[in-house]
Amino acid sequence: MKTTDTRTQILDTAQELIQKVGLNAMSYADISAAVGIRKASIHYHFPTKDNLVAALLDRHSPCFFRFCDAILDSPESPEVKLRHYCGLFEATLSSGKQDKACLYGMLGAEMKTLNSPLISQVVQFYRDNQTRLVQLLQQGRETGDFKFPGNVESMAMVIFSMLEGGLLITRADGGVAQFREMVEQLIQVVKG
Amino acid sequence: MKTTDTRTQILDTAQELIQKVGLNAMSYADISAAVGIRKASIHYHFPTKDNLVAALLDRHSPCFFRFCDAILDSPESPEVKLRHYCGLFEATLSSGKQDKACLYGMLGAEMKTLNSPLISQVVQFYRDNQTRLVQLLQQGRETGDFKFPGNVESMAMVIFSMLEGGLLITRADGGVAQFREMVEQLIQVVKG
DNA sequence: GTCTATAGCGCGATAGAC
DNA sequence: GTCTATCGCGCTATAGAC
């Protein structure tokens, strides 16, 4: 078992903390304690907090959309694809030490305190997700698996908002079980 | 025009700031500057920050649910009631200086940094909303206005999560227009 | 690449005059 | 009820030894 390098450990810890308490409540001291390194050493890898978060998003986004596109390009039915896509969000809720919301959901809440390059990265994540959902919904309509009124763009927004909001709500009350129930309900609705 | 008392001005300002930047990013100094009073004077009205937030929620929650129940008890159709209910959320997005999300949505994101009495107040808000939605959805099903698969409890969670998430997402990208479009799509779906 | 030490600032909160 | 003044703390960030 090869050990993870310090830089990666810092990023992993920072991400977990942001998903748990938010960016504004997370400090270099928290990371320091968790990684077992001094605050100054973190500044060697990431001079400023903004550097750290930017690096975090640069790492996370491609990874997330690689998973995402693997689902979209799979030979499964649209219904199964949608279920798997929603599973990507459920995973953040149930993985690790629990109590975690979506990384970009947390940053979205703190958006007005973010510097502009970070804001763009968060907004782009939202747009890229909705683009994927539009494709998936369109596909499902063509195969006849999905039957819902209105246009696919609006429906994509309904679904994405529900997933982001659902993570925050069920983290506070109900947990993964409730989140799953919500997703299942959504799928029933999309199938018409 | 009678002037608003200091205590109320502090609460109003604090609420606006929390909805904009979050509780962790809001300081007594910010309130001080906005109200035109010194930090120490705020401590006279609210000794600690927790006192302030608790007072804020104690004031907001009854007010919100009074509006909410007025909608539910009105003689309108279930569809119109649902539209008005969603309008309560849209209102926070478009009122005042813009850029505001739901008060409880922001606190939900920061939940893990809240002290327990505040956590309970936030969770209770979520539950009370979903209770109202269940009533409304049940009503609509009985009149035949609403036709959707699954149970009303799950559907209530879908709607509430969508509203909370939608406020965060559309605040970042799209604004009120997108929020409205999302709500309209939801209503189409609920009508079946 | 990690350390000790510290600068400089903003925070919540308190004491005491008016 | 509001003020000035200040305390003690935690934060991001930097300097410089090892």
mmCIF file of N, CA and C in Angstrom, chain A residues 19-22 24-25 99-100 105-106 108-113 119 122-123 126-127 130 148-151 153-155 157-173 177-179 181-183 185-186 188-189 192, chain B residues 19-22 24-25 99-100 105-106 108-113 119 122-123 126-127 130 148-151 153-155 157-173 177-179 181-183 185-186 188-189 192:
data_model
loop_
_atom_site.group_PDB
_atom_site.id
_atom_site.type_symbol
_atom_site.label_atom_id
_atom_site.label_comp_id
_atom_site.label_asym_id
_atom_site.label_seq_id
_atom_site.Cartn_x
_atom_site.Cartn_y
_atom_site.Cartn_z
ATOM 1 N N GLN A 19 -17.375 20.093 2.588
ATOM 2 C CA GLN A 19 -18.681 19.444 2.437
ATOM 3 C C GLN A 19 -19.400 19.316 3.777
ATOM 4 N N LYS A 20 -18.651 19.327 4.848
ATOM 5 C CA LYS A 20 -19.254 19.168 6.172
ATOM 6 C C LYS A 20 -19.662 20.526 6.766
ATOM 7 N N VAL A 21 -18.718 21.453 6.874
ATOM 8 C CA VAL A 21 -18.996 22.715 7.575
ATOM 9 C C VAL A 21 -19.012 23.953 6.685
ATOM 10 N N GLY A 22 -18.588 23.780 5.418
ATOM 11 C CA GLY A 22 -18.546 24.933 4.526
ATOM 12 C C GLY A 22 -17.157 25.539 4.451
ATOM 13 N N ASN A 24 -16.246 28.816 4.646
ATOM 14 C CA ASN A 24 -15.966 29.878 5.613
ATOM 15 C C ASN A 24 -15.666 29.342 7.003
ATOM 16 N N ALA A 25 -16.190 28.168 7.317
ATOM 17 C CA ALA A 25 -15.983 27.605 8.653
ATOM 18 C C ALA A 25 -14.777 26.679 8.698
ATOM 19 N N ASP A 99 -22.526 13.054 7.049
ATOM 20 C CA ASP A 99 -22.686 14.486 7.344
ATOM 21 C C ASP A 99 -22.180 15.403 6.250
ATOM 22 N N LYS A 100 -21.990 14.859 5.036
ATOM 23 C CA LYS A 100 -21.465 15.689 3.977
ATOM 24 C C LYS A 100 -22.527 16.040 2.956
ATOM 25 N N GLY A 105 -22.755 22.515 -3.791
ATOM 26 C CA GLY A 105 -23.920 23.042 -3.103
ATOM 27 C C GLY A 105 -23.498 23.938 -1.949
ATOM 28 N N MET A 106 -22.506 23.479 -1.202
ATOM 29 C CA MET A 106 -21.978 24.276 -0.093
ATOM 30 C C MET A 106 -21.379 25.576 -0.616
ATOM 31 N N GLY A 108 -22.091 27.036 -3.337
ATOM 32 C CA GLY A 108 -23.180 27.862 -3.867
ATOM 33 C C GLY A 108 -23.816 28.698 -2.779
ATOM 34 N N ALA A 109 -23.995 28.096 -1.601
ATOM 35 C CA ALA A 109 -24.572 28.833 -0.483
ATOM 36 C C ALA A 109 -23.654 29.977 -0.062
ATOM 37 N N GLU A 110 -22.346 29.748 -0.174
ATOM 38 C CA GLU A 110 -21.369 30.756 0.254
ATOM 39 C C GLU A 110 -20.897 31.620 -0.913
ATOM 40 N N MET A 111 -21.587 31.488 -2.027
ATOM 41 C CA MET A 111 -21.196 32.153 -3.279
ATOM 42 C C MET A 111 -20.839 33.626 -3.142
ATOM 43 N N LYS A 112 -21.626 34.358 -2.370
ATOM 44 C CA LYS A 112 -21.408 35.808 -2.281
ATOM 45 C C LYS A 112 -20.143 36.177 -1.528
ATOM 46 N N THR A 113 -19.489 35.219 -0.912
ATOM 47 C CA THR A 113 -18.231 35.491 -0.219
ATOM 48 C C THR A 113 -17.043 34.930 -1.002
ATOM 49 N N ILE A 119 -16.269 31.616 -8.329
ATOM 50 C CA ILE A 119 -17.687 31.706 -8.672
ATOM 51 C C ILE A 119 -17.934 31.081 -10.040
ATOM 52 N N VAL A 122 -17.986 27.313 -9.970
ATOM 53 C CA VAL A 122 -19.202 26.757 -9.375
ATOM 54 C C VAL A 122 -20.365 26.847 -10.368
ATOM 55 N N VAL A 123 -20.528 28.012 -10.978
ATOM 56 C CA VAL A 123 -21.611 28.198 -11.948
ATOM 57 C C VAL A 123 -21.460 27.216 -13.111
ATOM 58 N N TYR A 126 -22.822 23.826 -12.315
ATOM 59 C CA TYR A 126 -24.277 23.775 -12.419
ATOM 60 C C TYR A 126 -24.717 23.629 -13.868
ATOM 61 N N ARG A 127 -24.121 24.435 -14.735
ATOM 62 C CA ARG A 127 -24.496 24.402 -16.152
ATOM 63 C C ARG A 127 -24.177 23.054 -16.783
ATOM 64 N N GLN A 130 -26.684 20.431 -15.820
ATOM 65 C CA GLN A 130 -27.983 20.574 -16.474
ATOM 66 C C GLN A 130 -27.903 20.197 -17.948
ATOM 67 N N PHE A 148 -43.151 13.014 -19.691
ATOM 68 C CA PHE A 148 -43.481 14.119 -18.795
ATOM 69 C C PHE A 148 -43.830 15.336 -19.630
ATOM 70 N N PRO A 149 -44.677 16.202 -19.109
ATOM 71 C CA PRO A 149 -45.075 17.411 -19.841
ATOM 72 C C PRO A 149 -43.950 18.443 -19.809
ATOM 73 N N GLY A 150 -44.087 19.507 -20.561
ATOM 74 C CA GLY A 150 -43.109 20.600 -20.533
ATOM 75 C C GLY A 150 -41.858 20.286 -21.341
ATOM 76 N N ASN A 151 -40.877 21.175 -21.248
ATOM 77 C CA ASN A 151 -39.655 20.969 -22.021
ATOM 78 C C ASN A 151 -38.545 20.363 -21.174
ATOM 79 N N GLU A 153 -35.421 21.229 -20.791
ATOM 80 C CA GLU A 153 -34.573 22.175 -20.064
ATOM 81 C C GLU A 153 -35.168 22.481 -18.683
ATOM 82 N N SER A 154 -36.454 22.759 -18.645
ATOM 83 C CA SER A 154 -37.100 23.048 -17.358
ATOM 84 C C SER A 154 -37.065 21.834 -16.445
ATOM 85 N N MET A 155 -37.299 20.677 -17.032
ATOM 86 C CA MET A 155 -37.297 19.452 -16.229
ATOM 87 C C MET A 155 -35.908 19.167 -15.679
ATOM 88 N N MET A 157 -33.785 21.375 -14.830
ATOM 89 C CA MET A 157 -33.601 22.294 -13.709
ATOM 90 C C MET A 157 -34.335 21.797 -12.471
ATOM 91 N N VAL A 158 -35.525 21.270 -12.665
ATOM 92 C CA VAL A 158 -36.281 20.691 -11.555
ATOM 93 C C VAL A 158 -35.456 19.590 -10.890
ATOM 94 N N ILE A 159 -34.903 18.715 -11.699
ATOM 95 C CA ILE A 159 -34.163 17.571 -11.162
ATOM 96 C C ILE A 159 -32.885 18.015 -10.453
ATOM 97 N N PHE A 160 -32.126 18.882 -11.102
ATOM 98 C CA PHE A 160 -30.847 19.306 -10.498
ATOM 99 C C PHE A 160 -31.075 20.075 -9.192
ATOM 100 N N SER A 161 -32.049 20.963 -9.186
ATOM 101 C CA SER A 161 -32.371 21.699 -7.959
ATOM 102 C C SER A 161 -32.795 20.752 -6.853
ATOM 103 N N MET A 162 -33.596 19.764 -7.225
ATOM 104 C CA MET A 162 -34.044 18.790 -6.239
ATOM 105 C C MET A 162 -32.876 18.031 -5.635
ATOM 106 N N LEU A 163 -31.931 17.631 -6.481
ATOM 107 C CA LEU A 163 -30.773 16.876 -5.985
ATOM 108 C C LEU A 163 -29.923 17.720 -5.043
ATOM 109 N N GLU A 164 -29.636 18.940 -5.439
ATOM 110 C CA GLU A 164 -28.815 19.823 -4.596
ATOM 111 C C GLU A 164 -29.542 20.155 -3.296
ATOM 112 N N GLY A 165 -30.797 20.542 -3.409
ATOM 113 C CA GLY A 165 -31.581 20.845 -2.211
ATOM 114 C C GLY A 165 -31.770 19.616 -1.351
ATOM 115 N N GLY A 166 -32.035 18.497 -1.991
ATOM 116 C CA GLY A 166 -32.267 17.253 -1.270
ATOM 117 C C GLY A 166 -31.093 16.847 -0.401
ATOM 118 N N LEU A 167 -29.882 17.076 -0.896
ATOM 119 C CA LEU A 167 -28.702 16.748 -0.098
ATOM 120 C C LEU A 167 -28.664 17.571 1.186
ATOM 121 N N LEU A 168 -28.987 18.860 1.073
ATOM 122 C CA LEU A 168 -28.979 19.718 2.264
ATOM 123 C C LEU A 168 -30.087 19.331 3.238
ATOM 124 N N ILE A 169 -31.280 19.116 2.701
ATOM 125 C CA ILE A 169 -32.435 18.811 3.553
ATOM 126 C C ILE A 169 -32.281 17.470 4.254
ATOM 127 N N THR A 170 -31.950 16.439 3.498
ATOM 128 C CA THR A 170 -31.889 15.109 4.111
ATOM 129 C C THR A 170 -30.662 14.943 5.005
ATOM 130 N N ARG A 171 -29.630 15.759 4.777
ATOM 131 C CA ARG A 171 -28.504 15.740 5.711
ATOM 132 C C ARG A 171 -28.975 16.198 7.085
ATOM 133 N N ALA A 172 -29.894 17.165 7.081
ATOM 134 C CA ALA A 172 -30.412 17.693 8.344
ATOM 135 C C ALA A 172 -31.441 16.758 8.964
ATOM 136 N N ASP A 173 -32.194 16.062 8.127
ATOM 137 C CA ASP A 173 -33.310 15.285 8.649
ATOM 138 C C ASP A 173 -33.689 14.164 7.680
ATOM 139 N N ALA A 177 -31.772 7.376 3.493
ATOM 140 C CA ALA A 177 -33.032 6.668 3.209
ATOM 141 C C ALA A 177 -34.050 7.614 2.585
ATOM 142 N N GLN A 178 -34.168 8.791 3.165
ATOM 143 C CA GLN A 178 -35.104 9.787 2.643
ATOM 144 C C GLN A 178 -34.678 10.275 1.267
ATOM 145 N N PHE A 179 -33.380 10.450 1.103
ATOM 146 C CA PHE A 179 -32.874 10.908 -0.194
ATOM 147 C C PHE A 179 -33.227 9.905 -1.286
ATOM 148 N N GLU A 181 -35.645 7.744 -1.281
ATOM 149 C CA GLU A 181 -37.099 7.750 -1.486
ATOM 150 C C GLU A 181 -37.487 8.894 -2.414
ATOM 151 N N MET A 182 -36.839 10.030 -2.193
ATOM 152 C CA MET A 182 -37.104 11.202 -3.032
ATOM 153 C C MET A 182 -36.723 10.947 -4.477
ATOM 154 N N VAL A 183 -35.557 10.367 -4.691
ATOM 155 C CA VAL A 183 -35.091 10.059 -6.052
ATOM 156 C C VAL A 183 -36.049 9.072 -6.729
ATOM 157 N N GLN A 185 -39.170 8.660 -6.163
ATOM 158 C CA GLN A 185 -40.387 9.393 -6.497
ATOM 159 C C GLN A 185 -40.186 10.188 -7.788
ATOM 160 N N LEU A 186 -39.048 10.821 -7.892
ATOM 161 C CA LEU A 186 -38.740 11.599 -9.092
ATOM 162 C C LEU A 186 -38.791 10.732 -10.340
ATOM 163 N N GLN A 188 -40.370 7.935 -10.838
ATOM 164 C CA GLN A 188 -41.761 7.595 -11.152
ATOM 165 C C GLN A 188 -42.423 8.719 -11.927
ATOM 166 N N VAL A 189 -42.167 9.939 -11.481
ATOM 167 C CA VAL A 189 -42.783 11.110 -12.107
ATOM 168 C C VAL A 189 -42.278 11.301 -13.539
ATOM 169 N N GLY A 192 -43.773 9.051 -15.999
ATOM 170 C CA GLY A 192 -45.134 9.449 -16.345
ATOM 171 C C GLY A 192 -46.166 8.396 -16.030
ATOM 172 N N GLN B 19 -29.104 35.758 4.642
ATOM 173 C CA GLN B 19 -29.616 35.250 3.370
ATOM 174 C C GLN B 19 -28.646 35.525 2.227
ATOM 175 N N LYS B 20 -27.834 36.557 2.400
ATOM 176 C CA LYS B 20 -26.902 36.904 1.338
ATOM 177 C C LYS B 20 -25.574 36.134 1.452
ATOM 178 N N VAL B 21 -24.904 36.238 2.605
ATOM 179 C CA VAL B 21 -23.559 35.671 2.740
ATOM 180 C C VAL B 21 -23.468 34.491 3.701
ATOM 181 N N GLY B 22 -24.544 34.237 4.431
ATOM 182 C CA GLY B 22 -24.504 33.139 5.396
ATOM 183 C C GLY B 22 -24.211 33.625 6.803
ATOM 184 N N ASN B 24 -21.990 32.376 9.058
ATOM 185 C CA ASN B 24 -20.567 32.400 9.414
ATOM 186 C C ASN B 24 -19.833 33.596 8.830
ATOM 187 N N ALA B 25 -20.338 34.113 7.721
ATOM 188 C CA ALA B 25 -19.663 35.240 7.067
ATOM 189 C C ALA B 25 -20.238 36.581 7.528
ATOM 190 N N ASP B 99 -30.055 38.851 -4.632
ATOM 191 C CA ASP B 99 -28.916 38.052 -4.150
ATOM 192 C C ASP B 99 -29.197 37.304 -2.855
ATOM 193 N N LYS B 100 -30.479 37.143 -2.499
ATOM 194 C CA LYS B 100 -30.769 36.455 -1.253
ATOM 195 C C LYS B 100 -31.320 35.059 -1.507
ATOM 196 N N GLY B 105 -32.407 27.738 4.222
ATOM 197 C CA GLY B 105 -31.523 27.036 3.312
ATOM 198 C C GLY B 105 -30.073 27.353 3.627
ATOM 199 N N MET B 106 -29.800 28.629 3.872
ATOM 200 C CA MET B 106 -28.447 29.042 4.236
ATOM 201 C C MET B 106 -28.034 28.390 5.549
ATOM 202 N N GLY B 108 -29.193 25.722 6.813
ATOM 203 C CA GLY B 108 -29.066 24.292 6.584
ATOM 204 C C GLY B 108 -27.685 23.930 6.081
ATOM 205 N N ALA B 109 -27.149 24.751 5.185
ATOM 206 C CA ALA B 109 -25.799 24.508 4.669
ATOM 207 C C ALA B 109 -24.773 24.635 5.787
ATOM 208 N N GLU B 110 -25.034 25.532 6.708
ATOM 209 C CA GLU B 110 -24.084 25.776 7.806
ATOM 210 C C GLU B 110 -24.428 24.986 9.059
ATOM 211 N N MET B 111 -25.356 24.073 8.898
ATOM 212 C CA MET B 111 -25.910 23.315 10.020
ATOM 213 C C MET B 111 -24.878 22.743 10.988
ATOM 214 N N LYS B 112 -23.795 22.191 10.435
ATOM 215 C CA LYS B 112 -22.803 21.504 11.280
ATOM 216 C C LYS B 112 -22.011 22.477 12.147
ATOM 217 N N THR B 113 -22.167 23.770 11.928
ATOM 218 C CA THR B 113 -21.478 24.749 12.764
ATOM 219 C C THR B 113 -22.460 25.452 13.706
ATOM 220 N N ILE B 119 -30.219 24.235 15.547
ATOM 221 C CA ILE B 119 -30.415 23.113 14.628
ATOM 222 C C ILE B 119 -31.868 22.660 14.664
ATOM 223 N N VAL B 122 -34.191 24.871 12.732
ATOM 224 C CA VAL B 122 -34.067 24.714 11.281
ATOM 225 C C VAL B 122 -34.761 23.432 10.816
ATOM 226 N N VAL B 123 -34.487 22.340 11.513
ATOM 227 C CA VAL B 123 -35.100 21.059 11.153
ATOM 228 C C VAL B 123 -36.619 21.158 11.232
ATOM 229 N N TYR B 126 -38.146 22.670 8.185
ATOM 230 C CA TYR B 126 -38.221 21.721 7.074
ATOM 231 C C TYR B 126 -39.440 20.808 7.242
ATOM 232 N N ARG B 127 -39.586 20.287 8.442
ATOM 233 C CA ARG B 127 -40.695 19.360 8.699
ATOM 234 C C ARG B 127 -42.049 20.044 8.526
ATOM 235 N N GLN B 130 -42.943 20.457 4.898
ATOM 236 C CA GLN B 130 -43.329 19.226 4.226
ATOM 237 C C GLN B 130 -44.702 18.761 4.687
ATOM 238 N N PHE B 148 -50.404 12.387 -9.951
ATOM 239 C CA PHE B 148 -48.993 11.970 -10.017
ATOM 240 C C PHE B 148 -48.861 10.611 -9.340
ATOM 241 N N PRO B 149 -47.880 9.827 -9.788
ATOM 242 C CA PRO B 149 -47.670 8.506 -9.188
ATOM 243 C C PRO B 149 -47.013 8.643 -7.813
ATOM 244 N N GLY B 150 -46.904 7.540 -7.098
ATOM 245 C CA GLY B 150 -46.206 7.542 -5.811
ATOM 246 C C GLY B 150 -47.034 8.131 -4.688
ATOM 247 N N ASN B 151 -46.417 8.272 -3.527
ATOM 248 C CA ASN B 151 -47.158 8.780 -2.372
ATOM 249 C C ASN B 151 -46.908 10.266 -2.149
ATOM 250 N N GLU B 153 -46.126 11.929 0.532
ATOM 251 C CA GLU B 153 -44.974 12.279 1.366
ATOM 252 C C GLU B 153 -43.708 12.415 0.515
ATOM 253 N N SER B 154 -43.474 11.455 -0.351
ATOM 254 C CA SER B 154 -42.288 11.511 -1.211
ATOM 255 C C SER B 154 -42.362 12.702 -2.154
ATOM 256 N N MET B 155 -43.555 12.937 -2.669
ATOM 257 C CA MET B 155 -43.709 14.047 -3.609
ATOM 258 C C MET B 155 -43.478 15.389 -2.894
ATOM 259 N N MET B 157 -41.455 15.874 -0.481
ATOM 260 C CA MET B 157 -40.006 16.016 -0.326
ATOM 261 C C MET B 157 -39.364 16.446 -1.632
ATOM 262 N N VAL B 158 -39.831 15.895 -2.745
ATOM 263 C CA VAL B 158 -39.330 16.311 -4.062
ATOM 264 C C VAL B 158 -39.527 17.818 -4.237
ATOM 265 N N ILE B 159 -40.721 18.276 -3.924
ATOM 266 C CA ILE B 159 -41.042 19.695 -4.142
ATOM 267 C C ILE B 159 -40.237 20.598 -3.215
ATOM 268 N N PHE B 160 -40.196 20.239 -1.938
ATOM 269 C CA PHE B 160 -39.493 21.110 -0.989
ATOM 270 C C PHE B 160 -37.993 21.173 -1.292
ATOM 271 N N SER B 161 -37.402 20.035 -1.592
ATOM 272 C CA SER B 161 -35.979 20.011 -1.961
ATOM 273 C C SER B 161 -35.729 20.844 -3.202
ATOM 274 N N MET B 162 -36.626 20.731 -4.163
ATOM 275 C CA MET B 162 -36.484 21.503 -5.389
ATOM 276 C C MET B 162 -36.530 22.999 -5.096
ATOM 277 N N LEU B 163 -37.437 23.421 -4.242
ATOM 278 C CA LEU B 163 -37.555 24.844 -3.922
ATOM 279 C C LEU B 163 -36.308 25.363 -3.216
ATOM 280 N N GLU B 164 -35.847 24.633 -2.225
ATOM 281 C CA GLU B 164 -34.644 25.065 -1.492
ATOM 282 C C GLU B 164 -33.419 25.047 -2.398
ATOM 283 N N GLY B 165 -33.240 23.959 -3.125
ATOM 284 C CA GLY B 165 -32.113 23.878 -4.052
ATOM 285 C C GLY B 165 -32.232 24.913 -5.154
ATOM 286 N N GLY B 166 -33.432 25.085 -5.655
ATOM 287 C CA GLY B 166 -33.652 26.027 -6.748
ATOM 288 C C GLY B 166 -33.264 27.449 -6.380
ATOM 289 N N LEU B 167 -33.515 27.835 -5.144
ATOM 290 C CA LEU B 167 -33.122 29.184 -4.715
ATOM 291 C C LEU B 167 -31.612 29.358 -4.776
ATOM 292 N N LEU B 168 -30.879 28.340 -4.335
ATOM 293 C CA LEU B 168 -29.416 28.430 -4.371
ATOM 294 C C LEU B 168 -28.886 28.435 -5.803
ATOM 295 N N ILE B 169 -29.429 27.539 -6.622
ATOM 296 C CA ILE B 169 -28.933 27.406 -8.004
ATOM 297 C C ILE B 169 -29.254 28.651 -8.825
ATOM 298 N N THR B 170 -30.503 29.094 -8.773
ATOM 299 C CA THR B 170 -30.882 30.216 -9.639
ATOM 300 C C THR B 170 -30.314 31.540 -9.123
ATOM 301 N N ARG B 171 -29.977 31.597 -7.842
ATOM 302 C CA ARG B 171 -29.295 32.792 -7.355
ATOM 303 C C ARG B 171 -27.931 32.897 -8.031
ATOM 304 N N ALA B 172 -27.310 31.755 -8.265
ATOM 305 C CA ALA B 172 -25.996 31.739 -8.896
ATOM 306 C C ALA B 172 -26.094 31.948 -10.404
ATOM 307 N N ASP B 173 -27.166 31.468 -11.001
ATOM 308 C CA ASP B 173 -27.247 31.475 -12.455
ATOM 309 C C ASP B 173 -28.698 31.410 -12.926
ATOM 310 N N ALA B 177 -36.255 34.527 -13.179
ATOM 311 C CA ALA B 177 -36.917 34.007 -14.373
ATOM 312 C C ALA B 177 -36.789 32.490 -14.450
ATOM 313 N N GLN B 178 -35.587 32.012 -14.185
ATOM 314 C CA GLN B 178 -35.345 30.567 -14.209
ATOM 315 C C GLN B 178 -36.097 29.865 -13.088
ATOM 316 N N PHE B 179 -36.136 30.506 -11.928
ATOM 317 C CA PHE B 179 -36.853 29.911 -10.800
ATOM 318 C C PHE B 179 -38.330 29.727 -11.148
ATOM 319 N N GLU B 181 -39.656 29.476 -14.097
ATOM 320 C CA GLU B 181 -39.792 28.438 -15.129
ATOM 321 C C GLU B 181 -39.774 27.056 -14.493
ATOM 322 N N MET B 182 -38.897 26.895 -13.503
ATOM 323 C CA MET B 182 -38.788 25.617 -12.799
ATOM 324 C C MET B 182 -40.083 25.290 -12.057
ATOM 325 N N VAL B 183 -40.628 26.282 -11.376
ATOM 326 C CA VAL B 183 -41.868 26.078 -10.625
ATOM 327 C C VAL B 183 -43.014 25.716 -11.586
ATOM 328 N N GLN B 185 -42.788 24.248 -14.440
ATOM 329 C CA GLN B 185 -42.559 22.867 -14.875
ATOM 330 C C GLN B 185 -43.052 21.889 -13.811
ATOM 331 N N LEU B 186 -42.744 22.191 -12.557
ATOM 332 C CA LEU B 186 -43.180 21.331 -11.466
ATOM 333 C C LEU B 186 -44.699 21.191 -11.453
ATOM 334 N N GLN B 188 -46.816 21.564 -13.865
ATOM 335 C CA GLN B 188 -47.257 20.724 -14.980
ATOM 336 C C GLN B 188 -47.133 19.251 -14.626
ATOM 337 N N VAL B 189 -46.019 18.927 -13.996
ATOM 338 C CA VAL B 189 -45.748 17.539 -13.627
ATOM 339 C C VAL B 189 -46.739 17.037 -12.574
ATOM 340 N N GLY B 192 -50.043 16.178 -13.886
ATOM 341 C CA GLY B 192 -50.017 14.904 -14.591
ATOM 342 C C GLY B 192 -50.466 14.997 -16.037
#
